[in-house]
C-alpha positions as a printed NumPy array, in Angstrom:
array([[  0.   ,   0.   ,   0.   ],
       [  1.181,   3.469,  -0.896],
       [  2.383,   5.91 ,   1.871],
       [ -0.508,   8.808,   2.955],
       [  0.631,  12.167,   0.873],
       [  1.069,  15.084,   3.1  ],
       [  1.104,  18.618,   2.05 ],
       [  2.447,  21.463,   4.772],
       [  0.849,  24.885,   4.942],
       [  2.409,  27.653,   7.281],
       [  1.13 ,  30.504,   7.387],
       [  4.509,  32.697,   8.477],
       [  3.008,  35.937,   9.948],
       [  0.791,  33.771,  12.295],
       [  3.776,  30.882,  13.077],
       [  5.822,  33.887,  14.081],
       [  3.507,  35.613,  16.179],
       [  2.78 ,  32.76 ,  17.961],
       [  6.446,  31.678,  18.579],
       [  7.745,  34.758,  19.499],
       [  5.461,  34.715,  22.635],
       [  7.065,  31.362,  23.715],
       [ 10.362,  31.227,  22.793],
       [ 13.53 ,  32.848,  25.179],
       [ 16.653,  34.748,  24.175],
       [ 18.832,  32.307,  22.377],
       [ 16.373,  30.012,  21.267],
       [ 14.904,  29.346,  17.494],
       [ 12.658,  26.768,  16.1  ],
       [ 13.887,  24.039,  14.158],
       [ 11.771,  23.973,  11.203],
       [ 12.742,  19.955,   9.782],
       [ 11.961,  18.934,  13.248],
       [  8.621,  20.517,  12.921],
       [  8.412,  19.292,  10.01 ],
       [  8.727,  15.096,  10.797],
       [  6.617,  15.665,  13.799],
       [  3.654,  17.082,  11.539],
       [  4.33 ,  14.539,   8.523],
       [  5.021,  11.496,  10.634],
       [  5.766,   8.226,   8.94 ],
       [  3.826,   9.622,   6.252],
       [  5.308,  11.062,   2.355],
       [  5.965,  15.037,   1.855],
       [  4.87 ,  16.237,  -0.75 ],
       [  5.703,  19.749,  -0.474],
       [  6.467,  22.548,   2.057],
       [  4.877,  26.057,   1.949],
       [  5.678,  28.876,   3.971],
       [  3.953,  32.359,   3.011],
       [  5.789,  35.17 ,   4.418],
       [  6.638,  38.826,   3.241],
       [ 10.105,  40.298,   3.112],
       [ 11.478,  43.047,   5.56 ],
       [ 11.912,  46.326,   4.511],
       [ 15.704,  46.897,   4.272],
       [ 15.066,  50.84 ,   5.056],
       [ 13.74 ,  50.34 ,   8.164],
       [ 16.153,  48.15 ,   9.751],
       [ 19.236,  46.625,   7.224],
       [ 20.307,  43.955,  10.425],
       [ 16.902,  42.408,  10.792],
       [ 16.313,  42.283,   7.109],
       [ 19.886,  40.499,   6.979],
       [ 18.883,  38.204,   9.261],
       [ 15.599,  37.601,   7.993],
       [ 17.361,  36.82 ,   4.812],
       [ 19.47 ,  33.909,   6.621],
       [ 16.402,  32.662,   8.235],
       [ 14.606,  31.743,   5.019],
       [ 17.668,  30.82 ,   3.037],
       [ 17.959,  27.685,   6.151],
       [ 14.082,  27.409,   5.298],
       [ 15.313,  27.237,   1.57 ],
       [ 17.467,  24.105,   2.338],
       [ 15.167,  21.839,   3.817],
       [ 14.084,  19.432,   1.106],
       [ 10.424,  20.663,  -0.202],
       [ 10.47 ,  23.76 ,   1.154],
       [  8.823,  26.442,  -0.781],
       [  9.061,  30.276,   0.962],
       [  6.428,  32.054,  -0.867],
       [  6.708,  35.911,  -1.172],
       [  3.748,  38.006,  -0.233],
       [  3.766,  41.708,   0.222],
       [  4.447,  43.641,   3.021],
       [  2.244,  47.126,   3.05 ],
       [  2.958,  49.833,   5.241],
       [  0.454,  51.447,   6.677],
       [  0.116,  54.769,   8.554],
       [ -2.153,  55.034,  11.669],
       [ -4.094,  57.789,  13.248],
       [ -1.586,  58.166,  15.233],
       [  1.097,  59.054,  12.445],
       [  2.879,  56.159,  13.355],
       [  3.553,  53.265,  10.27 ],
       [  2.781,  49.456,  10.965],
       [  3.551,  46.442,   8.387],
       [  0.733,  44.052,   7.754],
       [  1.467,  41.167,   5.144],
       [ -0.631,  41.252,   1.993],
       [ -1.892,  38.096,   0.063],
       [ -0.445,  35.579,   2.073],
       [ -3.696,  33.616,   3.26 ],
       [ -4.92 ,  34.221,  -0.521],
       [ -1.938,  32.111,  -1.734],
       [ -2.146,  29.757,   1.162],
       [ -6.042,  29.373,   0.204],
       [ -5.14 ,  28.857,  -3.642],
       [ -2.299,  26.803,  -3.421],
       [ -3.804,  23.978,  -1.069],
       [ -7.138,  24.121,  -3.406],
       [ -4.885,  23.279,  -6.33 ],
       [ -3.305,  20.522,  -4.648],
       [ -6.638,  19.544,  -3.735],
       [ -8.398,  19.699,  -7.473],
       [ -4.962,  18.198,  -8.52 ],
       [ -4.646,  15.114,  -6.475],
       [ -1.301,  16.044,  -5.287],
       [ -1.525,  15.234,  -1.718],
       [ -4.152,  13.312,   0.567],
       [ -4.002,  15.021,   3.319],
       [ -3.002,  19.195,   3.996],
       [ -1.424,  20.505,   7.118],
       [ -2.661,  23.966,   8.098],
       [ -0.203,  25.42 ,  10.298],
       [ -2.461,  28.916,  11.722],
       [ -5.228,  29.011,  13.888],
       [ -7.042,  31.322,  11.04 ],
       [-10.878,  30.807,  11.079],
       [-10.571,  32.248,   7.499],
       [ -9.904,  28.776,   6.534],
       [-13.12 ,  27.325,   7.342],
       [-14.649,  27.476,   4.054],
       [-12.014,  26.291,   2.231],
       [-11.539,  22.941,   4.412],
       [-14.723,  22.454,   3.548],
       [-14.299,  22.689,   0.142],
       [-10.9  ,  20.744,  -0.25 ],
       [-12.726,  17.843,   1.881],
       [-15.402,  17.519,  -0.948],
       [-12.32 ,  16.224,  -2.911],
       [-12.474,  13.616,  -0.432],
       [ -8.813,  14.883,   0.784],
       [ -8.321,  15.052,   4.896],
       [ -7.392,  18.387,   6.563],
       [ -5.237,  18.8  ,   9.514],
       [ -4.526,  21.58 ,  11.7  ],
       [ -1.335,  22.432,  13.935],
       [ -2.098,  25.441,  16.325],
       [ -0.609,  27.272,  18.994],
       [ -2.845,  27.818,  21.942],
       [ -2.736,  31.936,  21.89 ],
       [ -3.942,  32.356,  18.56 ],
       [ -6.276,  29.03 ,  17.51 ],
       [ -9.93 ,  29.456,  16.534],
       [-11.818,  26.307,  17.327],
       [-13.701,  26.176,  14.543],
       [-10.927,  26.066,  12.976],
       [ -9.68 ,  23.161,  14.83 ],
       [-13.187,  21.498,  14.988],
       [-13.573,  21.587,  11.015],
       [-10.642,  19.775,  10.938],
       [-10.237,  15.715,  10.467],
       [ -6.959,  16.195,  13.167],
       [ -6.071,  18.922,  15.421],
       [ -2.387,  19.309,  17.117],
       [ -1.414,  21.891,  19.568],
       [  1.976,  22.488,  19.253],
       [  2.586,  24.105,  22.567],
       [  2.196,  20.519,  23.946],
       [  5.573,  19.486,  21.69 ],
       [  7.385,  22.993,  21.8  ],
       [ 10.063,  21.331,  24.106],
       [ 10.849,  18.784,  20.768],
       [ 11.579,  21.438,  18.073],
       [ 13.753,  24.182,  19.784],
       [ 16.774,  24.535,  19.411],
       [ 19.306,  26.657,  21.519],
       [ 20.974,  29.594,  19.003],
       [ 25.002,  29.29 ,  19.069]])
């Protein structure tokens, strides 16, 4: 019998969020760890992770280093980092904040398409996004299976409860961090 497909879908913005919360100076995420605990026994298919570049203006040593992050992303086998845009925006205040543009549109698209496609069985939703909710619905009319990895601070449980799996992944934190040298 042939291994169970699995397709990965991170949605970067909320991933880092999430993580920053937890994590302590000197610590990072290891990404392939991550990565075999969601998958399992089971075959990758393909990695996406939607993010937006930093602006350079605002801060060249953060954009440098945001550059190294996804260039490790870039080496794990089946990775795909897929560009969004990041707007600024200014506030009443005067003040500018960055919001990421488009990247739940090309999360949505690209796991329909793998859907319609028959290129995985099952997708891995990596956000606690209730945006999602009609498009799980959707993708399991194909008759594929929909999973969901969460962290507790930022999960919508209908998100979760649409789901065929749930996985919190505050409860394996302790098995993908790794201390920064």
């Amino acid at each position: 019998m042939n291994k169970e497909r699995v397709s990965i879908f991170i949605d970067g913005s909320n991933f880092y969020n999430s993580i920053k919360k937890i994590l302590k100076p000197k610590e990072r995420i290891n990404y392939q760890k991550l990565i075999n605990i969601l998958a399992g026994n089971r075959e990758i298919i393909n990695i996406f992770y939607y993010v937006a570049l930093l602006d350079i203006k605002v801060n060249l040593k953060k954009y440098q280093e945001h550059q190294k992050f996804l260039d490790i992303l870039n080496k794990i086998p089946k990775f795909n980092v897929v560009l969004c845009t990041l707007k600024k925006l200014k506030t009443d205040d005067g003040s500018f904040i960055y919001v990421i543009k488009g990247d739940d549109v090309h999360l949505a698209h690209d796991i329909l398409i793998g859907a319609v496609k028959n290129f995985y069985d099952t997708a891995i939703i990596v956000s606690g996004d209730e945006d999602f909710l009609c498009l799980i619905k959707t993708i399991k009319e194909y008759g594929k299976r929909v999973e969901n990895a969460y962290f507790r601070s930022s999960s919508s449980y209908k998100l979760r409860r649409a789901c065929n799996f749930s996985l919190n992944i505050n409860k394996v934190i302790h098995k993908i961090i790794d201390k920064k040298k």
